[in-house]
Amino acid sequence: MKMKEVKELETKSLAEKLENAVAAYNQLKLNHNITPLENPSQIKIARRDIARMKTELRQRELNK
């Protein structure tokens, strides 16, 4: 998810996407520990997406 896409989302939907992304990230890590993933860079991409969403939420919180 690009930063532009994150900025276009409403705050409520962004928070929901963040929750889903964190759950998916945790599942990826668990699956990778049990059986190595075919593409382990998915974990890094998921972590960066979560960081983008958290950053945007924090910026919106500070701008209120």
PDB file of C-alpha atoms in Angstrom:
ATOM      1  CA  MET A   1       0.000   0.000   0.000  1.00  0.00           C
ATOM      2  CA  LYS A   2       1.459   3.318  -1.072  1.00  0.00           C
ATOM      3  CA  MET A   3       1.439   6.405   1.124  1.00  0.00           C
ATOM      4  CA  LYS A   4      -0.892   8.126  -1.347  1.00  0.00           C
ATOM      5  CA  GLU A   5      -3.456   5.345  -0.880  1.00  0.00           C
ATOM      6  CA  VAL A   6      -3.122   5.596   2.902  1.00  0.00           C
ATOM      7  CA  LYS A   7      -3.735   9.352   2.882  1.00  0.00           C
ATOM      8  CA  GLU A   8      -6.907   8.964   0.796  1.00  0.00           C
ATOM      9  CA  LEU A   9      -8.570   6.675   3.349  1.00  0.00           C
ATOM     10  CA  GLU A  10     -10.857   7.952   6.074  1.00  0.00           C
ATOM     11  CA  THR A  11      -9.577   7.662   9.629  1.00  0.00           C
ATOM     12  CA  LYS A  12     -12.053   4.940  10.613  1.00  0.00           C
ATOM     13  CA  SER A  13     -11.321   2.757   7.584  1.00  0.00           C
ATOM     14  CA  LEU A  14      -7.591   3.333   8.042  1.00  0.00           C
ATOM     15  CA  ALA A  15      -7.810   2.077  11.632  1.00  0.00           C
ATOM     16  CA  GLU A  16      -9.700  -1.016  10.439  1.00  0.00           C
ATOM     17  CA  LYS A  17      -7.129  -1.689   7.732  1.00  0.00           C
ATOM     18  CA  LEU A  18      -4.379  -1.315  10.319  1.00  0.00           C
ATOM     19  CA  GLU A  19      -5.986  -3.937  12.557  1.00  0.00           C
ATOM     20  CA  ASN A  20      -6.326  -6.317   9.611  1.00  0.00           C
ATOM     21  CA  ALA A  21      -2.751  -5.680   8.514  1.00  0.00           C
ATOM     22  CA  VAL A  22      -1.381  -6.375  12.007  1.00  0.00           C
ATOM     23  CA  ALA A  23      -3.351  -9.633  12.177  1.00  0.00           C
ATOM     24  CA  ALA A  24      -2.102 -10.661   8.733  1.00  0.00           C
ATOM     25  CA  TYR A  25       1.476  -9.742   9.700  1.00  0.00           C
ATOM     26  CA  ASN A  26       1.308 -11.862  12.850  1.00  0.00           C
ATOM     27  CA  GLN A  27      -0.086 -14.771  10.825  1.00  0.00           C
ATOM     28  CA  LEU A  28       2.726 -14.384   8.271  1.00  0.00           C
ATOM     29  CA  LYS A  29       5.348 -14.504  11.022  1.00  0.00           C
ATOM     30  CA  LEU A  30       3.739 -17.575  12.578  1.00  0.00           C
ATOM     31  CA  ASN A  31       3.519 -19.370   9.230  1.00  0.00           C
ATOM     32  CA  HIS A  32       7.121 -18.482   8.460  1.00  0.00           C
ATOM     33  CA  ASN A  33       8.298 -19.947  11.775  1.00  0.00           C
ATOM     34  CA  ILE A  34       6.472 -23.205  11.118  1.00  0.00           C
ATOM     35  CA  THR A  35       7.200 -23.559   7.416  1.00  0.00           C
ATOM     36  CA  PRO A  36       9.448 -21.055   5.608  1.00  0.00           C
ATOM     37  CA  LEU A  37       7.544 -18.807   3.238  1.00  0.00           C
ATOM     38  CA  GLU A  38       8.214 -18.924  -0.455  1.00  0.00           C
ATOM     39  CA  ASN A  39       8.742 -15.158  -0.450  1.00  0.00           C
ATOM     40  CA  PRO A  40       9.990 -14.028   2.994  1.00  0.00           C
ATOM     41  CA  SER A  41      10.136 -10.398   1.838  1.00  0.00           C
ATOM     42  CA  GLN A  42       6.343 -10.358   2.322  1.00  0.00           C
ATOM     43  CA  ILE A  43       7.044  -9.939   6.034  1.00  0.00           C
ATOM     44  CA  LYS A  44       9.134  -6.830   5.402  1.00  0.00           C
ATOM     45  CA  ILE A  45       6.489  -5.364   3.077  1.00  0.00           C
ATOM     46  CA  ALA A  46       3.734  -5.986   5.639  1.00  0.00           C
ATOM     47  CA  ARG A  47       5.795  -4.376   8.403  1.00  0.00           C
ATOM     48  CA  ARG A  48       6.380  -1.261   6.271  1.00  0.00           C
ATOM     49  CA  ASP A  49       2.682  -1.000   5.373  1.00  0.00           C
ATOM     50  CA  ILE A  50       1.801  -1.119   9.064  1.00  0.00           C
ATOM     51  CA  ALA A  51       4.341   1.624   9.769  1.00  0.00           C
ATOM     52  CA  ARG A  52       2.863   3.812   7.013  1.00  0.00           C
ATOM     53  CA  MET A  53      -0.632   3.422   8.431  1.00  0.00           C
ATOM     54  CA  LYS A  54       0.492   4.134  12.002  1.00  0.00           C
ATOM     55  CA  THR A  55       2.395   7.214  10.841  1.00  0.00           C
ATOM     56  CA  GLU A  56      -0.633   8.611   9.018  1.00  0.00           C
ATOM     57  CA  LEU A  57      -2.921   7.954  11.989  1.00  0.00           C
ATOM     58  CA  ARG A  58      -0.498   9.709  14.304  1.00  0.00           C
ATOM     59  CA  GLN A  59      -0.202  12.719  11.977  1.00  0.00           C
ATOM     60  CA  ARG A  60      -3.994  13.019  11.845  1.00  0.00           C
ATOM     61  CA  GLU A  61      -4.142  12.808  15.630  1.00  0.00           C
ATOM     62  CA  LEU A  62      -1.603  15.600  16.016  1.00  0.00           C
ATOM     63  CA  ASN A  63      -3.342  17.815  13.440  1.00  0.00           C
ATOM     64  CA  LYS A  64      -6.672  17.771  15.302  1.00  0.00           C
TER      65      LYS A  64
END
